[in-house]
mmCIF file with all atom_site columns, C-alpha atoms in Angstrom:
data_model
loop_
_atom_site.group_PDB
_atom_site.id
_atom_site.type_symbol
_atom_site.label_atom_id
_atom_site.label_alt_id
_atom_site.label_comp_id
_atom_site.label_asym_id
_atom_site.label_entity_id
_atom_site.label_seq_id
_atom_site.pdbx_PDB_ins_code
_atom_site.Cartn_x
_atom_site.Cartn_y
_atom_site.Cartn_z
_atom_site.occupancy
_atom_site.B_iso_or_equiv
_atom_site.pdbx_formal_charge
_atom_site.auth_seq_id
_atom_site.auth_comp_id
_atom_site.auth_asym_id
_atom_site.auth_atom_id
_atom_site.pdbx_PDB_model_num
ATOM 1   C CA . PRO A 1 1   ? -3.784  -10.439 48.491 1.00 43.00 ? 39  PRO A CA 1
ATOM 2   C CA . LYS A 1 2   ? -4.433  -12.031 45.151 1.00 48.00 ? 40  LYS A CA 1
ATOM 3   C CA . PHE A 1 3   ? -1.409  -13.164 43.156 1.00 47.00 ? 41  PHE A CA 1
ATOM 4   C CA . TRP A 1 4   ? -2.751  -12.272 39.746 1.00 46.00 ? 42  TRP A CA 1
ATOM 5   C CA . SER A 1 5   ? -4.588  -9.363  38.242 1.00 48.00 ? 43  SER A CA 1
ATOM 6   C CA . ALA A 1 6   ? -5.559  -8.057  34.847 1.00 49.00 ? 44  ALA A CA 1
ATOM 7   C CA . ASN A 1 7   ? -2.811  -5.440  35.180 1.00 52.00 ? 45  ASN A CA 1
ATOM 8   C CA . ASN A 1 8   ? 0.780   -6.283  34.425 1.00 51.00 ? 46  ASN A CA 1
ATOM 9   C CA . PRO A 1 9   ? 2.687   -6.037  37.757 1.00 50.00 ? 47  PRO A CA 1
ATOM 10  C CA . ARG A 1 10  ? 5.869   -4.955  35.995 1.00 48.00 ? 48  ARG A CA 1
ATOM 11  C CA . SER A 1 11  ? 4.142   -1.933  34.466 1.00 50.00 ? 49  SER A CA 1
ATOM 12  C CA . THR A 1 12  ? 2.548   -1.135  37.821 1.00 47.00 ? 50  THR A CA 1
ATOM 13  C CA . LEU A 1 13  ? 5.898   -1.300  39.590 1.00 45.00 ? 51  LEU A CA 1
ATOM 14  C CA . LEU A 1 14  ? 7.943   0.445   36.946 1.00 46.00 ? 52  LEU A CA 1
ATOM 15  C CA . GLY A 1 15  ? 5.391   3.072   36.057 1.00 50.00 ? 53  GLY A CA 1
ATOM 16  C CA . PRO A 1 16  ? 5.065   4.915   32.762 1.00 48.00 ? 54  PRO A CA 1
ATOM 17  C CA . SER A 1 17  ? 8.309   6.865   33.262 1.00 47.00 ? 55  SER A CA 1
ATOM 18  C CA . SER A 1 18  ? 10.533  3.773   33.268 1.00 50.00 ? 56  SER A CA 1
ATOM 19  C CA . ARG A 1 19  ? 12.785  3.605   30.217 1.00 52.00 ? 57  ARG A CA 1
ATOM 20  C CA . SER A 1 20  ? 14.597  0.449   31.225 1.00 55.00 ? 58  SER A CA 1
ATOM 21  C CA . GLY A 1 21  ? 13.081  -3.025  31.075 1.00 61.00 ? 59  GLY A CA 1
ATOM 22  C CA . LEU A 1 22  ? 14.828  -3.926  34.334 1.00 64.00 ? 60  LEU A CA 1
ATOM 23  C CA . MET A 1 23  ? 13.552  -3.288  37.839 1.00 62.00 ? 61  MET A CA 1
ATOM 24  C CA . THR A 1 24  ? 15.726  -1.751  40.489 1.00 66.00 ? 62  THR A CA 1
ATOM 25  C CA . PRO A 1 25  ? 16.617  -4.013  43.431 1.00 64.00 ? 63  PRO A CA 1
ATOM 26  C CA . HIS A 1 26  ? 14.208  -1.986  45.574 1.00 65.00 ? 64  HIS A CA 1
ATOM 27  C CA . GLN A 1 27  ? 11.352  -2.535  43.099 1.00 63.00 ? 65  GLN A CA 1
ATOM 28  C CA . ALA A 1 28  ? 12.119  -6.250  42.831 1.00 60.00 ? 66  ALA A CA 1
ATOM 29  C CA . SER A 1 29  ? 12.147  -6.688  46.611 1.00 60.00 ? 67  SER A CA 1
ATOM 30  C CA . SER A 1 30  ? 8.706   -5.087  46.849 1.00 60.00 ? 68  SER A CA 1
ATOM 31  C CA . ILE A 1 31  ? 7.120   -8.011  44.967 1.00 61.00 ? 69  ILE A CA 1
ATOM 32  C CA . GLY A 1 32  ? 5.782   -10.777 47.172 1.00 60.00 ? 70  GLY A CA 1
ATOM 33  C CA . SER A 1 33  ? 5.070   -10.535 50.823 1.00 58.00 ? 71  SER A CA 1
ATOM 34  C CA . GLN A 1 34  ? 6.602   -10.849 54.229 1.00 58.00 ? 72  GLN A CA 1
ATOM 35  C CA . ILE A 1 35  ? 5.301   -11.062 57.735 1.00 59.00 ? 73  ILE A CA 1
ATOM 36  C CA . LEU A 1 36  ? 5.238   -7.524  59.100 1.00 58.00 ? 74  LEU A CA 1
ATOM 37  C CA . PRO A 1 37  ? 5.775   -6.471  62.711 1.00 58.00 ? 75  PRO A CA 1
ATOM 38  C CA . PRO A 1 38  ? 2.821   -5.640  64.940 1.00 60.00 ? 76  PRO A CA 1
ATOM 39  C CA . ASP A 1 39  ? 1.670   -1.995  64.795 1.00 63.00 ? 77  ASP A CA 1
ATOM 40  C CA . ARG A 1 40  ? 2.163   -1.456  68.517 1.00 67.00 ? 78  ARG A CA 1
ATOM 41  C CA . MET A 1 41  ? 5.964   -1.674  68.533 1.00 65.00 ? 79  MET A CA 1
ATOM 42  C CA . THR A 1 42  ? 8.314   1.116   69.453 1.00 72.00 ? 80  THR A CA 1
ATOM 43  C CA . LEU A 1 43  ? 10.308  2.557   66.558 1.00 71.00 ? 81  LEU A CA 1
ATOM 44  C CA . GLU A 1 44  ? 13.506  0.961   67.864 1.00 74.00 ? 82  GLU A CA 1
ATOM 45  C CA . ASP A 1 45  ? 11.878  -2.479  68.197 1.00 70.00 ? 83  ASP A CA 1
ATOM 46  C CA . ARG A 1 46  ? 10.333  -2.085  64.751 1.00 66.00 ? 84  ARG A CA 1
ATOM 47  C CA . GLU A 1 47  ? 13.723  -1.315  63.173 1.00 68.00 ? 85  GLU A CA 1
ATOM 48  C CA . GLN A 1 48  ? 15.227  -4.362  64.913 1.00 67.00 ? 86  GLN A CA 1
ATOM 49  C CA . TYR A 1 49  ? 12.321  -6.530  63.732 1.00 64.00 ? 87  TYR A CA 1
ATOM 50  C CA . LEU A 1 50  ? 12.735  -5.334  60.136 1.00 62.00 ? 88  LEU A CA 1
ATOM 51  C CA . SER A 1 51  ? 16.492  -5.820  60.009 1.00 63.00 ? 89  SER A CA 1
ATOM 52  C CA . PRO A 1 52  ? 17.510  -8.172  57.168 1.00 62.00 ? 90  PRO A CA 1
ATOM 53  C CA . GLN A 1 53  ? 18.426  -11.042 59.509 1.00 60.00 ? 91  GLN A CA 1
ATOM 54  C CA . ASN A 1 54  ? 14.976  -10.930 61.171 1.00 60.00 ? 92  ASN A CA 1
ATOM 55  C CA . GLN A 1 55  ? 12.713  -10.581 58.153 1.00 62.00 ? 93  GLN A CA 1
ATOM 56  C CA . LEU A 1 56  ? 10.275  -13.443 57.797 1.00 65.00 ? 94  LEU A CA 1
ATOM 57  C CA . HIS A 1 57  ? 9.804   -13.678 54.065 1.00 70.00 ? 95  HIS A CA 1
ATOM 58  C CA . THR A 1 58  ? 7.030   -15.833 52.788 1.00 77.00 ? 96  THR A CA 1
ATOM 59  C CA . ILE A 1 59  ? 7.515   -18.728 50.403 1.00 86.00 ? 97  ILE A CA 1
ATOM 60  C CA . PHE A 1 60  ? 5.357   -18.741 47.279 1.00 89.00 ? 98  PHE A CA 1
ATOM 61  C CA . ILE A 1 61  ? 4.507   -22.045 45.642 1.00 92.00 ? 99  ILE A CA 1
ATOM 62  C CA . ALA A 1 62  ? 2.831   -22.094 42.238 1.00 93.00 ? 100 ALA A CA 1
ATOM 63  C CA . VAL A 1 63  ? 0.821   -25.169 41.275 1.00 95.00 ? 101 VAL A CA 1
ATOM 64  C CA . ALA A 1 64  ? -0.409  -25.819 37.744 1.00 94.00 ? 102 ALA A CA 1
ATOM 65  C CA . SER A 1 65  ? -3.112  -28.466 37.731 1.00 94.00 ? 103 SER A CA 1
ATOM 66  C CA . TYR A 1 66  ? -4.862  -30.069 34.777 1.00 94.00 ? 104 TYR A CA 1
ATOM 67  C CA . ARG A 1 67  ? -7.823  -32.151 35.964 1.00 92.00 ? 105 ARG A CA 1
ATOM 68  C CA . ASP A 1 68  ? -5.706  -33.481 38.849 1.00 93.00 ? 106 ASP A CA 1
ATOM 69  C CA . TRP A 1 69  ? -7.878  -35.184 41.434 1.00 92.00 ? 107 TRP A CA 1
ATOM 70  C CA . GLN A 1 70  ? -4.911  -35.171 43.849 1.00 94.00 ? 108 GLN A CA 1
ATOM 71  C CA . CYS A 1 71  ? -4.383  -31.397 43.751 1.00 94.00 ? 109 CYS A CA 1
ATOM 72  C CA . ARG A 1 72  ? -6.214  -30.885 47.062 1.00 94.00 ? 110 ARG A CA 1
ATOM 73  C CA . SER A 1 73  ? -3.936  -33.440 48.717 1.00 94.00 ? 111 SER A CA 1
ATOM 74  C CA . THR A 1 74  ? -0.899  -31.664 47.244 1.00 95.00 ? 112 THR A CA 1
ATOM 75  C CA . VAL A 1 75  ? -1.939  -28.335 48.779 1.00 95.00 ? 113 VAL A CA 1
ATOM 76  C CA . GLU A 1 76  ? -2.726  -30.048 52.110 1.00 95.00 ? 114 GLU A CA 1
ATOM 77  C CA . SER A 1 77  ? 0.721   -31.665 52.040 1.00 96.00 ? 115 SER A CA 1
ATOM 78  C CA . ILE A 1 78  ? 2.466   -28.350 51.349 1.00 96.00 ? 116 ILE A CA 1
ATOM 79  C CA . PHE A 1 79  ? 1.078   -26.829 54.546 1.00 95.00 ? 117 PHE A CA 1
ATOM 80  C CA . ASN A 1 80  ? 1.287   -29.984 56.678 1.00 94.00 ? 118 ASN A CA 1
ATOM 81  C CA . ARG A 1 81  ? 4.983   -30.495 55.863 1.00 94.00 ? 119 ARG A CA 1
ATOM 82  C CA . ALA A 1 82  ? 6.019   -26.851 56.251 1.00 91.00 ? 120 ALA A CA 1
ATOM 83  C CA . LYS A 1 83  ? 8.028   -25.971 59.338 1.00 86.00 ? 121 LYS A CA 1
ATOM 84  C CA . TYR A 1 84  ? 6.371   -22.520 59.316 1.00 84.00 ? 122 TYR A CA 1
ATOM 85  C CA . PRO A 1 85  ? 3.060   -22.934 57.437 1.00 89.00 ? 123 PRO A CA 1
ATOM 86  C CA . GLU A 1 86  ? 2.028   -19.372 58.288 1.00 85.00 ? 124 GLU A CA 1
ATOM 87  C CA . ARG A 1 87  ? 4.820   -18.189 55.954 1.00 84.00 ? 125 ARG A CA 1
ATOM 88  C CA . VAL A 1 88  ? 3.666   -20.236 52.939 1.00 90.00 ? 126 VAL A CA 1
ATOM 89  C CA . ARG A 1 89  ? 1.566   -18.797 50.091 1.00 90.00 ? 127 ARG A CA 1
ATOM 90  C CA . VAL A 1 90  ? 0.112   -21.043 47.392 1.00 93.00 ? 128 VAL A CA 1
ATOM 91  C CA . GLY A 1 91  ? -1.198  -19.988 44.003 1.00 92.00 ? 129 GLY A CA 1
ATOM 92  C CA . VAL A 1 92  ? -3.015  -22.632 41.963 1.00 94.00 ? 130 VAL A CA 1
ATOM 93  C CA . THR A 1 93  ? -4.112  -22.541 38.341 1.00 93.00 ? 131 THR A CA 1
ATOM 94  C CA . ASP A 1 94  ? -6.710  -25.291 38.281 1.00 93.00 ? 132 ASP A CA 1
ATOM 95  C CA . GLN A 1 95  ? -7.929  -26.416 34.874 1.00 93.00 ? 133 GLN A CA 1
ATOM 96  C CA . VAL A 1 96  ? -11.017 -28.519 35.574 1.00 92.00 ? 134 VAL A CA 1
ATOM 97  C CA . ASP A 1 97  ? -14.102 -29.901 33.912 1.00 93.00 ? 135 ASP A CA 1
ATOM 98  C CA . THR A 1 98  ? -17.545 -29.547 35.507 1.00 90.00 ? 136 THR A CA 1
ATOM 99  C CA . GLU A 1 99  ? -17.440 -32.933 37.275 1.00 91.00 ? 137 GLU A CA 1
ATOM 100 C CA . ASP A 1 100 ? -13.787 -32.701 38.431 1.00 91.00 ? 138 ASP A CA 1
ATOM 101 C CA . ALA A 1 101 ? -12.743 -32.166 42.044 1.00 90.00 ? 139 ALA A CA 1
ATOM 102 C CA . LYS A 1 102 ? -11.597 -28.574 42.492 1.00 92.00 ? 140 LYS A CA 1
ATOM 103 C CA . CYS A 1 103 ? -8.243  -27.876 44.089 1.00 92.00 ? 141 CYS A CA 1
ATOM 104 C CA . GLY A 1 104 ? -9.508  -25.116 46.384 1.00 90.00 ? 142 GLY A CA 1
ATOM 105 C CA . THR A 1 105 ? -12.428 -27.123 47.773 1.00 92.00 ? 143 THR A CA 1
ATOM 106 C CA . PRO A 1 106 ? -11.651 -29.085 50.964 1.00 93.00 ? 144 PRO A CA 1
ATOM 107 C CA . ILE A 1 107 ? -12.202 -32.843 50.855 1.00 89.00 ? 145 ILE A CA 1
ATOM 108 C CA . VAL A 1 108 ? -14.604 -32.531 53.800 1.00 92.00 ? 146 VAL A CA 1
ATOM 109 C CA . SER A 1 109 ? -16.576 -29.383 54.615 1.00 93.00 ? 147 SER A CA 1
ATOM 110 C CA . CYS A 1 110 ? -14.745 -26.921 56.890 1.00 94.00 ? 148 CYS A CA 1
ATOM 111 C CA . ASP A 1 111 ? -17.786 -26.987 59.175 1.00 96.00 ? 149 ASP A CA 1
ATOM 112 C CA . ILE A 1 112 ? -17.192 -30.696 59.796 1.00 96.00 ? 150 ILE A CA 1
ATOM 113 C CA . ASP A 1 113 ? -13.364 -30.703 59.819 1.00 95.00 ? 151 ASP A CA 1
ATOM 114 C CA . PRO A 1 114 ? -11.876 -27.211 60.264 1.00 94.00 ? 152 PRO A CA 1
ATOM 115 C CA . ALA A 1 115 ? -8.410  -28.673 60.973 1.00 94.00 ? 153 ALA A CA 1
ATOM 116 C CA . GLN A 1 116 ? -7.754  -29.337 57.258 1.00 94.00 ? 154 GLN A CA 1
ATOM 117 C CA . ALA A 1 117 ? -5.038  -27.152 55.761 1.00 93.00 ? 155 ALA A CA 1
ATOM 118 C CA . LEU A 1 118 ? -7.440  -25.951 53.049 1.00 94.00 ? 156 LEU A CA 1
ATOM 119 C CA . CYS A 1 119 ? -9.587  -24.564 55.882 1.00 94.00 ? 157 CYS A CA 1
ATOM 120 C CA . ARG A 1 120 ? -6.907  -23.335 58.304 1.00 94.00 ? 158 ARG A CA 1
ATOM 121 C CA . TYR A 1 121 ? -4.832  -21.573 55.653 1.00 93.00 ? 159 TYR A CA 1
ATOM 122 C CA . LYS A 1 122 ? -7.557  -20.570 53.177 1.00 92.00 ? 160 LYS A CA 1
ATOM 123 C CA . ASP A 1 123 ? -6.410  -16.930 53.264 1.00 89.00 ? 161 ASP A CA 1
ATOM 124 C CA . GLN A 1 124 ? -2.976  -18.044 52.052 1.00 90.00 ? 162 GLN A CA 1
ATOM 125 C CA . ILE A 1 125 ? -4.298  -20.000 49.064 1.00 92.00 ? 163 ILE A CA 1
ATOM 126 C CA . ASP A 1 126 ? -5.402  -18.466 45.770 1.00 91.00 ? 164 ASP A CA 1
ATOM 127 C CA . VAL A 1 127 ? -7.040  -20.687 43.172 1.00 92.00 ? 165 VAL A CA 1
ATOM 128 C CA . PHE A 1 128 ? -7.662  -19.518 39.625 1.00 92.00 ? 166 PHE A CA 1
ATOM 129 C CA . GLU A 1 129 ? -10.016 -21.908 37.839 1.00 90.00 ? 167 GLU A CA 1
ATOM 130 C CA . VAL A 1 130 ? -9.786  -22.255 34.078 1.00 87.00 ? 168 VAL A CA 1
#
């Protein structure tokens, strides 16, 4: 899922009937993502899997980049150093000029080197170019 949208997530979560500026704990915990159990689990196994001590919450890392030629290496490093890279989500705001290297573009084509983190975890990386 994308991390940004034209809609304000607070208004989406709170809805028009909300009179308070604060979210409930339930609403706040619904923001973000977590790794969900497989669909083919029994109800009992699913409840065990979703218990608070077993939830595999993701980690979101926001990167603000202004014409940073090392941004791609930063994102690669995030995934390569993570103990559980499948639980990491990265959102990048990349302010670039036309000739600058773009943060979401792998250093080498994914066809040539698919082992790069920018290729392996591309579905976990969102880049917004400004």
